[in-house]
mmCIF file with all atom_site columns, C-alpha atoms in Angstrom:
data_model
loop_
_atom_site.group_PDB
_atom_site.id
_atom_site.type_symbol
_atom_site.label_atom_id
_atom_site.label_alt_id
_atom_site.label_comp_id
_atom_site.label_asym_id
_atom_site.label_entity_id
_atom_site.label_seq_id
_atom_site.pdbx_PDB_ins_code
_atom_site.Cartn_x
_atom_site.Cartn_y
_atom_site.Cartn_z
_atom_site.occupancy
_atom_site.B_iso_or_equiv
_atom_site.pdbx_formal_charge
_atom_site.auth_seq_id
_atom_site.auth_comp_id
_atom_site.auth_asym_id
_atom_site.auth_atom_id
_atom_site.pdbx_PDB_model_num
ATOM 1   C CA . UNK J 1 1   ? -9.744  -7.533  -20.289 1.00 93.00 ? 802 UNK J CA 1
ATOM 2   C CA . UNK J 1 2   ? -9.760  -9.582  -17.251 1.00 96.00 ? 803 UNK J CA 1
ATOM 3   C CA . UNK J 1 3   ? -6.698  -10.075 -15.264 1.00 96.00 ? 804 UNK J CA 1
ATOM 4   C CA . UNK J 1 4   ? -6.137  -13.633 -16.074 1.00 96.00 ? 805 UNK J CA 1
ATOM 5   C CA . UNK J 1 5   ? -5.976  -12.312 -19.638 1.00 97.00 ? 806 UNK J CA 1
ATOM 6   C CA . UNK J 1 6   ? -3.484  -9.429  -18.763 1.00 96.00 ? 807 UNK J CA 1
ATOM 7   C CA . UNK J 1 7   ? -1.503  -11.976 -16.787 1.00 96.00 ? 808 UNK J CA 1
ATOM 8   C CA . UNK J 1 8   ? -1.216  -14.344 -19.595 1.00 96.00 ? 809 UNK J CA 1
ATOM 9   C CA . UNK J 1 9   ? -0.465  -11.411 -21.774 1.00 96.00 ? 810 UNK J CA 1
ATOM 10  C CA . UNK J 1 10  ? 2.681   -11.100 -19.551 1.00 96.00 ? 811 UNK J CA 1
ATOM 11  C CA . UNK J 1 11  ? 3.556   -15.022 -19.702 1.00 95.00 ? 812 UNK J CA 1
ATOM 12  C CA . UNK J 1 12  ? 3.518   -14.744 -23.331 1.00 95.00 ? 813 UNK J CA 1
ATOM 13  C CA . UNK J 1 13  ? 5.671   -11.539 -23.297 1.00 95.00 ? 814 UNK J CA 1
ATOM 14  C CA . UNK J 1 14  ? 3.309   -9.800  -25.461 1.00 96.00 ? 815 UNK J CA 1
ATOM 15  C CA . UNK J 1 15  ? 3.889   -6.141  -24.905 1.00 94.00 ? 816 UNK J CA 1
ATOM 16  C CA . UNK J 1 16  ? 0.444   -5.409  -25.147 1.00 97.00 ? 817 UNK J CA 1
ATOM 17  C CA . UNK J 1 17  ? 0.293   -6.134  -21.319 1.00 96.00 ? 818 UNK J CA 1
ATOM 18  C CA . UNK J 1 18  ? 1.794   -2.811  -20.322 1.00 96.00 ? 819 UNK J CA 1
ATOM 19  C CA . UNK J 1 19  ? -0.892  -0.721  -22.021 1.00 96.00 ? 820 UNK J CA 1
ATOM 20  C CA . UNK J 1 20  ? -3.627  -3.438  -20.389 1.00 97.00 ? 821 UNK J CA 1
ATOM 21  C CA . UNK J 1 21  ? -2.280  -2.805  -17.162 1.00 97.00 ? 822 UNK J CA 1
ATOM 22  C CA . UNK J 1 22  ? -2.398  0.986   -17.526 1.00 97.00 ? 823 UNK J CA 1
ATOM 23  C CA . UNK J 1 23  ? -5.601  1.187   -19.073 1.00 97.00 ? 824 UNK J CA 1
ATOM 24  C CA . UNK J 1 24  ? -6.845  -1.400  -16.641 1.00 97.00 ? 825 UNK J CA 1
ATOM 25  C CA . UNK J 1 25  ? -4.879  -0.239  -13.266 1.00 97.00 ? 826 UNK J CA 1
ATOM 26  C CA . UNK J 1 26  ? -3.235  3.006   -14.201 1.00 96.00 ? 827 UNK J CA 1
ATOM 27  C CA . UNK J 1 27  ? -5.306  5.390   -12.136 1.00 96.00 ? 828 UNK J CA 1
ATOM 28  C CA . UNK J 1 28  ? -5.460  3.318   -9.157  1.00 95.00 ? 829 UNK J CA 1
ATOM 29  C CA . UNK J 1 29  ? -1.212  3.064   -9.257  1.00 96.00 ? 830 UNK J CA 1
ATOM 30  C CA . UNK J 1 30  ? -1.295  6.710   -9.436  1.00 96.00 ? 831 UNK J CA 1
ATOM 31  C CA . UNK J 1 31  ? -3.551  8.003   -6.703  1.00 94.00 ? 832 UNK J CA 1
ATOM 32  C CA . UNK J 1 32  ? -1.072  5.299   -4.622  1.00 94.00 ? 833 UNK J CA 1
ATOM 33  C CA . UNK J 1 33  ? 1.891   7.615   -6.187  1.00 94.00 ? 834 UNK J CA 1
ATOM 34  C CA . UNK J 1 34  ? 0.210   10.710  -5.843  1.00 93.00 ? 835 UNK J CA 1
ATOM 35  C CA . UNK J 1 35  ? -0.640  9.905   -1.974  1.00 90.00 ? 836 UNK J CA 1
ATOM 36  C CA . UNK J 1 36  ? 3.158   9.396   -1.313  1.00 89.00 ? 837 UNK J CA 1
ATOM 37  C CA . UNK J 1 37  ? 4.592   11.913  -3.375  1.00 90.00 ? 838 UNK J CA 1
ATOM 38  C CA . UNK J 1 38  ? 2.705   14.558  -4.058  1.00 88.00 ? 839 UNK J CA 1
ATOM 39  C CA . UNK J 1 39  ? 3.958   15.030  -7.618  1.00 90.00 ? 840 UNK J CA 1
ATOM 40  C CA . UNK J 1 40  ? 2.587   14.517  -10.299 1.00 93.00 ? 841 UNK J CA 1
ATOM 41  C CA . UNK J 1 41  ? 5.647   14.248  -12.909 1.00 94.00 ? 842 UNK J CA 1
ATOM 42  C CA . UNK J 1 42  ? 7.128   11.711  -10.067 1.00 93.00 ? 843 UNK J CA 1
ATOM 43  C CA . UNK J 1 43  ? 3.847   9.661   -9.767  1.00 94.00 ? 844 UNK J CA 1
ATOM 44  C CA . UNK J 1 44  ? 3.943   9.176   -13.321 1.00 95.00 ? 845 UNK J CA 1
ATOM 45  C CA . UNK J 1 45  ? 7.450   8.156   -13.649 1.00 95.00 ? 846 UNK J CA 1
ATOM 46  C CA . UNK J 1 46  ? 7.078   5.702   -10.764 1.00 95.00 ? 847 UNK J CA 1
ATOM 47  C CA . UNK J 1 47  ? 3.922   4.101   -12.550 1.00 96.00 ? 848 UNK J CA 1
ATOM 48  C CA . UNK J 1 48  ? 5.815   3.716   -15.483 1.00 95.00 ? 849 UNK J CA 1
ATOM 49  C CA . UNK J 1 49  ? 8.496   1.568   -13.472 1.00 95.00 ? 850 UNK J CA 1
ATOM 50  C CA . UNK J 1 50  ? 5.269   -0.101  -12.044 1.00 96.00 ? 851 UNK J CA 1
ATOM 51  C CA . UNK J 1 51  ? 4.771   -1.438  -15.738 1.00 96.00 ? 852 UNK J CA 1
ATOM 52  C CA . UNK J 1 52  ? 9.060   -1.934  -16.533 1.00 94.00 ? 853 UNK J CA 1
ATOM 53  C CA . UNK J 1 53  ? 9.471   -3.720  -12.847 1.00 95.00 ? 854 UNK J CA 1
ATOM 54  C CA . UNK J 1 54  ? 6.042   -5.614  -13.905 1.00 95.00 ? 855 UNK J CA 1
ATOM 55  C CA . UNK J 1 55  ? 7.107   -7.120  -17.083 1.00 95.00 ? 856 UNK J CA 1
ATOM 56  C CA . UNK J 1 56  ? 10.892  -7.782  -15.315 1.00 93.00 ? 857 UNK J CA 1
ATOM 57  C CA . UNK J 1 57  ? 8.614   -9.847  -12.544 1.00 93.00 ? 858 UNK J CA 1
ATOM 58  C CA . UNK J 1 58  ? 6.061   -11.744 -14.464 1.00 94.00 ? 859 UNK J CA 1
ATOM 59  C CA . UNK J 1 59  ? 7.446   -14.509 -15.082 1.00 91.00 ? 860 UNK J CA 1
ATOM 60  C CA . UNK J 1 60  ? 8.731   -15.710 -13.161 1.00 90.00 ? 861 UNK J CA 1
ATOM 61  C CA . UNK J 1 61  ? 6.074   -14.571 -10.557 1.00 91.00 ? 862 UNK J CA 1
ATOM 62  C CA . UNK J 1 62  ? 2.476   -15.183 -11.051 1.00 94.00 ? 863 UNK J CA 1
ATOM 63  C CA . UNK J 1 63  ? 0.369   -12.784 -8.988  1.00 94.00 ? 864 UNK J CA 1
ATOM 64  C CA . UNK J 1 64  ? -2.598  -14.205 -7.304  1.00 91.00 ? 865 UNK J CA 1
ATOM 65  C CA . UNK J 1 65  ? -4.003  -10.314 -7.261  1.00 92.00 ? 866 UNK J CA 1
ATOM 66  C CA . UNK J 1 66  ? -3.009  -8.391  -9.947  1.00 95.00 ? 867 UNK J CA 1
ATOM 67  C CA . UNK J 1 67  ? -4.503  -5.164  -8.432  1.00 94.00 ? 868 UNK J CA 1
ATOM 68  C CA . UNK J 1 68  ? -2.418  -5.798  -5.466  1.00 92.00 ? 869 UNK J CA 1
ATOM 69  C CA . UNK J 1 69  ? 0.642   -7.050  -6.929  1.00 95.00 ? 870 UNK J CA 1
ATOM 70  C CA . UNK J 1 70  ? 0.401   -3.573  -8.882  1.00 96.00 ? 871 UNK J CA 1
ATOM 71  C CA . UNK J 1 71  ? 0.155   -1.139  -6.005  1.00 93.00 ? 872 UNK J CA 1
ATOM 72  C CA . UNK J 1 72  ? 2.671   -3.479  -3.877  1.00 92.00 ? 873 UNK J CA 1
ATOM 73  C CA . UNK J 1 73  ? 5.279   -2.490  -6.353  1.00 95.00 ? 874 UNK J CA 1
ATOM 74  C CA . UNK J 1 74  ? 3.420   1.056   -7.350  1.00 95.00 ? 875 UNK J CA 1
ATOM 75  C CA . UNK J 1 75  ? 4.045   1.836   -3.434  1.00 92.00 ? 876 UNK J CA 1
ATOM 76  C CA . UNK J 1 76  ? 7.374   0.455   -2.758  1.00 91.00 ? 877 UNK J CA 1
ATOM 77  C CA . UNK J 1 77  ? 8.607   2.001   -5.691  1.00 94.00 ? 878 UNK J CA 1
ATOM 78  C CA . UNK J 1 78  ? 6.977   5.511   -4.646  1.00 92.00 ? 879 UNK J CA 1
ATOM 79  C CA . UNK J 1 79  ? 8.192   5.112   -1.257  1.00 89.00 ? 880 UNK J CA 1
ATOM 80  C CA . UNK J 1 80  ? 11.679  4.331   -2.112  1.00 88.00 ? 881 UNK J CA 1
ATOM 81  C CA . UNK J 1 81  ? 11.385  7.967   -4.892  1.00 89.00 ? 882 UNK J CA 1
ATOM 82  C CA . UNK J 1 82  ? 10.184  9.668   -1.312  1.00 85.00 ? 883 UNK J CA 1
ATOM 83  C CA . UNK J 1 83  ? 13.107  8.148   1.090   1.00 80.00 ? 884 UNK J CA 1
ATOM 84  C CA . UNK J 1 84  ? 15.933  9.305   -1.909  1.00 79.00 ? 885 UNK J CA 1
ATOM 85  C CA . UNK J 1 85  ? 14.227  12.740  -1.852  1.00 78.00 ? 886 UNK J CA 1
ATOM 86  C CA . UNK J 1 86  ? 14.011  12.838  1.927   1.00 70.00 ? 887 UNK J CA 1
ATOM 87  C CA . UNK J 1 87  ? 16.672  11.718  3.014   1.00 61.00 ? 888 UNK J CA 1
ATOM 88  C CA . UNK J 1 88  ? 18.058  14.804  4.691   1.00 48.00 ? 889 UNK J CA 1
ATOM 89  C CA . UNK J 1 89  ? 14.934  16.090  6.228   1.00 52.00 ? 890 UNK J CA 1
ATOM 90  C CA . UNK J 1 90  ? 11.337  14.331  7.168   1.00 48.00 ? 891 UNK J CA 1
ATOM 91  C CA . UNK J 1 91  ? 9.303   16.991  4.243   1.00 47.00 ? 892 UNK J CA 1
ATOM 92  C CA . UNK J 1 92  ? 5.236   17.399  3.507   1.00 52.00 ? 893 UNK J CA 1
ATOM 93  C CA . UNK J 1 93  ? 2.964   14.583  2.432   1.00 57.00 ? 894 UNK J CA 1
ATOM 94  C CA . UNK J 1 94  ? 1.454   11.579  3.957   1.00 63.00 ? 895 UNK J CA 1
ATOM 95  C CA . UNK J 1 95  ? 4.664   9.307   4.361   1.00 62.00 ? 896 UNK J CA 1
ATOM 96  C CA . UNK J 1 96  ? 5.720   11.155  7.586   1.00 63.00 ? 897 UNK J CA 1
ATOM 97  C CA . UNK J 1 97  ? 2.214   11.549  9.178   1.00 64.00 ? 898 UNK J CA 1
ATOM 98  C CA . UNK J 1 98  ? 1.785   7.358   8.485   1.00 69.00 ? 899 UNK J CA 1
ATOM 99  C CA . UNK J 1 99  ? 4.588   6.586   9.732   1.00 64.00 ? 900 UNK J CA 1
ATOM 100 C CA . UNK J 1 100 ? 4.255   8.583   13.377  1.00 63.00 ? 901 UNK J CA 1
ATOM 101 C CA . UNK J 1 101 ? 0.948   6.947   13.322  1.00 69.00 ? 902 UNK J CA 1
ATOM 102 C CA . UNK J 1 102 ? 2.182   3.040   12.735  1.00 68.00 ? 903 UNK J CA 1
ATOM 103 C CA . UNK J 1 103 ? 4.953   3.924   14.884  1.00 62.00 ? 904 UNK J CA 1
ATOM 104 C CA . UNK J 1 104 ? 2.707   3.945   18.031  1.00 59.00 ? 905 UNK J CA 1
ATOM 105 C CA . UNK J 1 105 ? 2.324   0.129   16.827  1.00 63.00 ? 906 UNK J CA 1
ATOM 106 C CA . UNK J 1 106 ? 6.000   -1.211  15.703  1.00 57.00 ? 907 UNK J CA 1
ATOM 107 C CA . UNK J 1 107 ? 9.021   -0.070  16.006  1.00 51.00 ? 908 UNK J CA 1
ATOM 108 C CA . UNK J 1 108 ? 10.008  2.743   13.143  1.00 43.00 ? 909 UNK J CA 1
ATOM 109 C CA . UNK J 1 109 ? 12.670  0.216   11.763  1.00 43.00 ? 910 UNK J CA 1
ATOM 110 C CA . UNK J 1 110 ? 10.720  -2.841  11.411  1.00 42.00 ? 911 UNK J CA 1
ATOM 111 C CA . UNK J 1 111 ? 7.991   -0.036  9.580   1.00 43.00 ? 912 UNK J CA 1
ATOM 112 C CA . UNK J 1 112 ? 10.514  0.604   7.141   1.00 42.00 ? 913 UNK J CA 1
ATOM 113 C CA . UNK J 1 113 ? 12.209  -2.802  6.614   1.00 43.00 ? 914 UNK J CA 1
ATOM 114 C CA . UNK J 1 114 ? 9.788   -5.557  8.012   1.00 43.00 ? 915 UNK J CA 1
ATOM 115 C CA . UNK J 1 115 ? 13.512  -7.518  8.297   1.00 44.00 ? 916 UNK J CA 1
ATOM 116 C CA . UNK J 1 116 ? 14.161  -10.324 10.947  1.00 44.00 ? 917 UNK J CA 1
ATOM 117 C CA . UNK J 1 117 ? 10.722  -11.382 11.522  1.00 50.00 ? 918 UNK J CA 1
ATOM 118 C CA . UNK J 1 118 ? 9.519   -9.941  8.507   1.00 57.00 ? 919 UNK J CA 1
ATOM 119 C CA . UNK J 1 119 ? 7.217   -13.174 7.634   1.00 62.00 ? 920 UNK J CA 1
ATOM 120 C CA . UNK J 1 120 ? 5.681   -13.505 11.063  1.00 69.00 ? 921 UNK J CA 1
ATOM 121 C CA . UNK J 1 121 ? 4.524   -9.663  11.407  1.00 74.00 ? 922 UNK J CA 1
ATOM 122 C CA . UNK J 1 122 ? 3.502   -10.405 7.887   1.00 74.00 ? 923 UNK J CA 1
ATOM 123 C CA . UNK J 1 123 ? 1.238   -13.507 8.949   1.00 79.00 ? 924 UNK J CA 1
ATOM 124 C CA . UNK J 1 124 ? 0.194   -11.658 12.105  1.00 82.00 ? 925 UNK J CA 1
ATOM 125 C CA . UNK J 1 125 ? -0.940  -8.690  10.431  1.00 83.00 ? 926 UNK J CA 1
ATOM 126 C CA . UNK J 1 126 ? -2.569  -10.672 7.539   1.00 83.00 ? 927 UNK J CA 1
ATOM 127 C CA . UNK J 1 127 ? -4.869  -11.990 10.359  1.00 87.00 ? 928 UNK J CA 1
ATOM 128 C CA . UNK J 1 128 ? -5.768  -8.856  12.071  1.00 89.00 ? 929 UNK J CA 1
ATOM 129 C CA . UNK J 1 129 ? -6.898  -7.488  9.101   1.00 89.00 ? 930 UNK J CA 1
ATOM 130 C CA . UNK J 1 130 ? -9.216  -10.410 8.454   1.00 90.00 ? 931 UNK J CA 1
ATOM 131 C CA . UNK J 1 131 ? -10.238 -10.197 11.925  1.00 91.00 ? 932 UNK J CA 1
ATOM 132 C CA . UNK J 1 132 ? -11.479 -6.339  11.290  1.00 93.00 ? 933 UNK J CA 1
ATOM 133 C CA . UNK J 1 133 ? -14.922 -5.311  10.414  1.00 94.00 ? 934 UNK J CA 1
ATOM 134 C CA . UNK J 1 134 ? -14.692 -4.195  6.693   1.00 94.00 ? 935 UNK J CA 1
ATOM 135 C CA . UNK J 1 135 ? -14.927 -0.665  7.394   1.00 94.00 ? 936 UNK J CA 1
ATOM 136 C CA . UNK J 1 136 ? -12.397 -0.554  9.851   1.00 94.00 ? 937 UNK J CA 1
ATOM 137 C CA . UNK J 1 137 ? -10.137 -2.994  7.415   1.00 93.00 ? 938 UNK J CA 1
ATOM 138 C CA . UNK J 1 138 ? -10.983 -0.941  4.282   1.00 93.00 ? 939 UNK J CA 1
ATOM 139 C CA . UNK J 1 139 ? -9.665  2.223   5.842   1.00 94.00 ? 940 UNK J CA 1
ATOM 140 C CA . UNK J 1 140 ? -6.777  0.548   8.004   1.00 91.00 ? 941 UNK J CA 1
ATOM 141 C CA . UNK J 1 141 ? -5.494  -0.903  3.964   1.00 89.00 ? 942 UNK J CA 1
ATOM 142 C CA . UNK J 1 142 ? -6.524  2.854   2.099   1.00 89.00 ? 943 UNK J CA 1
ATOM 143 C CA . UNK J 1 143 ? -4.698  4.614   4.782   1.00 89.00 ? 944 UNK J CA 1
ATOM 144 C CA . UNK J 1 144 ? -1.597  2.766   5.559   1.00 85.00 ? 945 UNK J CA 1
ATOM 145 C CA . UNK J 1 145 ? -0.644  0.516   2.459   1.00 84.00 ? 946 UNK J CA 1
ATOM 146 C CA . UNK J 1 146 ? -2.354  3.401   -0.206  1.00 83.00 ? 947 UNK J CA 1
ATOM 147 C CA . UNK J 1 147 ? -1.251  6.868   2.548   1.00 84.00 ? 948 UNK J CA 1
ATOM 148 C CA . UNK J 1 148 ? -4.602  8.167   1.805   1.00 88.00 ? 949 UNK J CA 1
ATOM 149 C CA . UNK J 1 149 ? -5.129  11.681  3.562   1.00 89.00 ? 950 UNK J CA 1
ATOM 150 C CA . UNK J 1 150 ? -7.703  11.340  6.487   1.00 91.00 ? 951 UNK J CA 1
ATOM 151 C CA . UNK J 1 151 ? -9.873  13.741  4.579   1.00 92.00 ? 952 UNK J CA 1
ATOM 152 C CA . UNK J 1 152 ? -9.960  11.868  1.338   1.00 91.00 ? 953 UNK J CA 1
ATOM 153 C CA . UNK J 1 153 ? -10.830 8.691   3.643   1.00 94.00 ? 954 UNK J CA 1
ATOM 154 C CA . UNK J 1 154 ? -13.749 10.893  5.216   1.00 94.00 ? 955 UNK J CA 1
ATOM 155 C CA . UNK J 1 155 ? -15.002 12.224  1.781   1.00 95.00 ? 956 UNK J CA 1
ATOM 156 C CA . UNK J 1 156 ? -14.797 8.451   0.356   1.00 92.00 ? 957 UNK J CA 1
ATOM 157 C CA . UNK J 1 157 ? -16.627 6.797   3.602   1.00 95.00 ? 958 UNK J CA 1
ATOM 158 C CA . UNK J 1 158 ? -18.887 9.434   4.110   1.00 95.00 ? 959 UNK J CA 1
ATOM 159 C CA . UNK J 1 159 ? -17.919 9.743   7.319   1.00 94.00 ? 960 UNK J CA 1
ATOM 160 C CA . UNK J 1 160 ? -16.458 13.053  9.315   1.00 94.00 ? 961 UNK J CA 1
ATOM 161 C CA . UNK J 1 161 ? -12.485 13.247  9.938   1.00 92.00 ? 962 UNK J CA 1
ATOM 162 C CA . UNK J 1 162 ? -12.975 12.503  13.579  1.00 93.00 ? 963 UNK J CA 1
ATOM 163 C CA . UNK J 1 163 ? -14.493 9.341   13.106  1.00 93.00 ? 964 UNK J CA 1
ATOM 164 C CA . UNK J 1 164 ? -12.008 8.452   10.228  1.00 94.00 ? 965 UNK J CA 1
ATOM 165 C CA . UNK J 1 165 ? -9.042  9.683   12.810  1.00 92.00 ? 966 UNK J CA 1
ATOM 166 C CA . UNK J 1 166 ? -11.011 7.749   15.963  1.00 94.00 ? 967 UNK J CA 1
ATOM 167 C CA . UNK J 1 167 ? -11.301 4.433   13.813  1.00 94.00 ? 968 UNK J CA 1
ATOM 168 C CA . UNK J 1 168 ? -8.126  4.550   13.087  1.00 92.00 ? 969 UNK J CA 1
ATOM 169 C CA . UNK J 1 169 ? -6.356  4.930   16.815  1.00 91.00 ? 970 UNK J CA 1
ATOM 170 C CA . UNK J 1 170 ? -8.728  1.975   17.823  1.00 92.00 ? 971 UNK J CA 1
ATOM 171 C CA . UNK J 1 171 ? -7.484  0.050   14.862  1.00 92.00 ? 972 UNK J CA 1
ATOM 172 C CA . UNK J 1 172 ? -3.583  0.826   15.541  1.00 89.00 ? 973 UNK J CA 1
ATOM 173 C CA . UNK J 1 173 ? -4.670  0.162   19.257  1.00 89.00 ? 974 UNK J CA 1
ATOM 174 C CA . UNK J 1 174 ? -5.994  -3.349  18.628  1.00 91.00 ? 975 UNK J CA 1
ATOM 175 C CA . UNK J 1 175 ? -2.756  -4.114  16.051  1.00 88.00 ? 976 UNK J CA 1
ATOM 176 C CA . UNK J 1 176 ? -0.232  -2.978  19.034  1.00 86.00 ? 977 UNK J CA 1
ATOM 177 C CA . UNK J 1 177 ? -2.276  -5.690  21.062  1.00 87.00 ? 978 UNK J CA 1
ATOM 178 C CA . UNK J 1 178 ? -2.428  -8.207  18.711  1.00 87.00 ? 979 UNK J CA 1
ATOM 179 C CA . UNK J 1 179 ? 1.091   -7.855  17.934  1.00 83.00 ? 980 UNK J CA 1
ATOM 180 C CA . UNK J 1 180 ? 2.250   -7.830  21.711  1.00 82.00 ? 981 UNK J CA 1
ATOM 181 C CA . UNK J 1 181 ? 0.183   -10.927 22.628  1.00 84.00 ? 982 UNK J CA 1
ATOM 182 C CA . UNK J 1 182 ? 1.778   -12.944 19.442  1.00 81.00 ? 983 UNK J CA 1
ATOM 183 C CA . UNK J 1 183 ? 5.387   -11.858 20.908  1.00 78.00 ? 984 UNK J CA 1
ATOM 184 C CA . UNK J 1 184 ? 6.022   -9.066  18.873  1.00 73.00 ? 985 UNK J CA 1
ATOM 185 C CA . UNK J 1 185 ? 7.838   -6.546  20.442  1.00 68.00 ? 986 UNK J CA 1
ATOM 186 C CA . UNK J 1 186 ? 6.878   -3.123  20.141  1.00 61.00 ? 987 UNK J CA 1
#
């Protein structure tokens, strides 16, 4: 089923759009869980709430990208799990390595809550993504919006973990540029 289908599916609130979505998008929202949390049990719960907060969202939303609107919610979702979890100590998994990584880039808190000038980072970093070779873009997205391990990255690209870690300074390099020359502080 295409996701115009599944979309309308939602529209209509035909429940049959849940098990399209799964069957459609399930094991891409739960590598995205498993990537943050490391659990398997949690993954699944918070794909689950990636169908529930799905069918509470559509309508009124329309997603352009379904894919995307999925693993938007699949990772905020397992991100908040994490931070509840977390909260008294900075524990195992990707979330903490990502997040010393970024914060060579932007400030830890606007990382975690994107607030004041939320829509302008946004914008900004919507362009320096375009900007990016596709390589460099593809792995930039896999590592910090899906917290893919560096290895996984290297196995998927075919490349070695050097290259995958290398790549990825340049990129955050470039970003901290980009962001300082549109006014961003950081």
């Amino acid at each position: 089923m295409d996701d115009q289908q599944i979309i309308n599916l939602y529209l209509n609130r035909n429940e049959q759009a849940i098990s399209e979505s799964s069957a459609k998008y399930g094991r891409y929202c739960t590598r995205i869980a498993m990537n943050v949390l490391r659990n398997s049990e949690d993954s699944e719960e918070c794909v689950n709430d990636t169908w529930m907060a799905s069918w509470n969202s559509i309508p009124p939303q329309v997603p352009r990208i379904l894919k995307a609107f999925f693993g938007k919610i699949t990772r905020n979702l397992s991100l908040k799990k994490w931070e509840a979890e977390h909260a008294a100590k900075r524990g195992g998994g990707e979330v903490p390595l990502v997040l010393d990584e970024l914060q060579e880039c932007v400030e830890d808190q606007r990382i975690a809550g994107w607030s004041a000038d939320g829509a302008v980072i946004k914008d900004v970093l919507n362009d320096f993504l375009k900007d990016l070779p596709e390589d460099a873009r593809r792995l930039f997205v896999r590592r910090y919006f899906e917290m893919e391990p560096v290895k996984d990255l290297a196995s998927d690209f075919g490349f070695s973990e050097s290259k995958v870690k290398m790549t990825l300074l340049r990129t955050r390099k470039l970003l901290a540029e980009r962001l300082i020359k549109e006014g961003i502080e950081v």
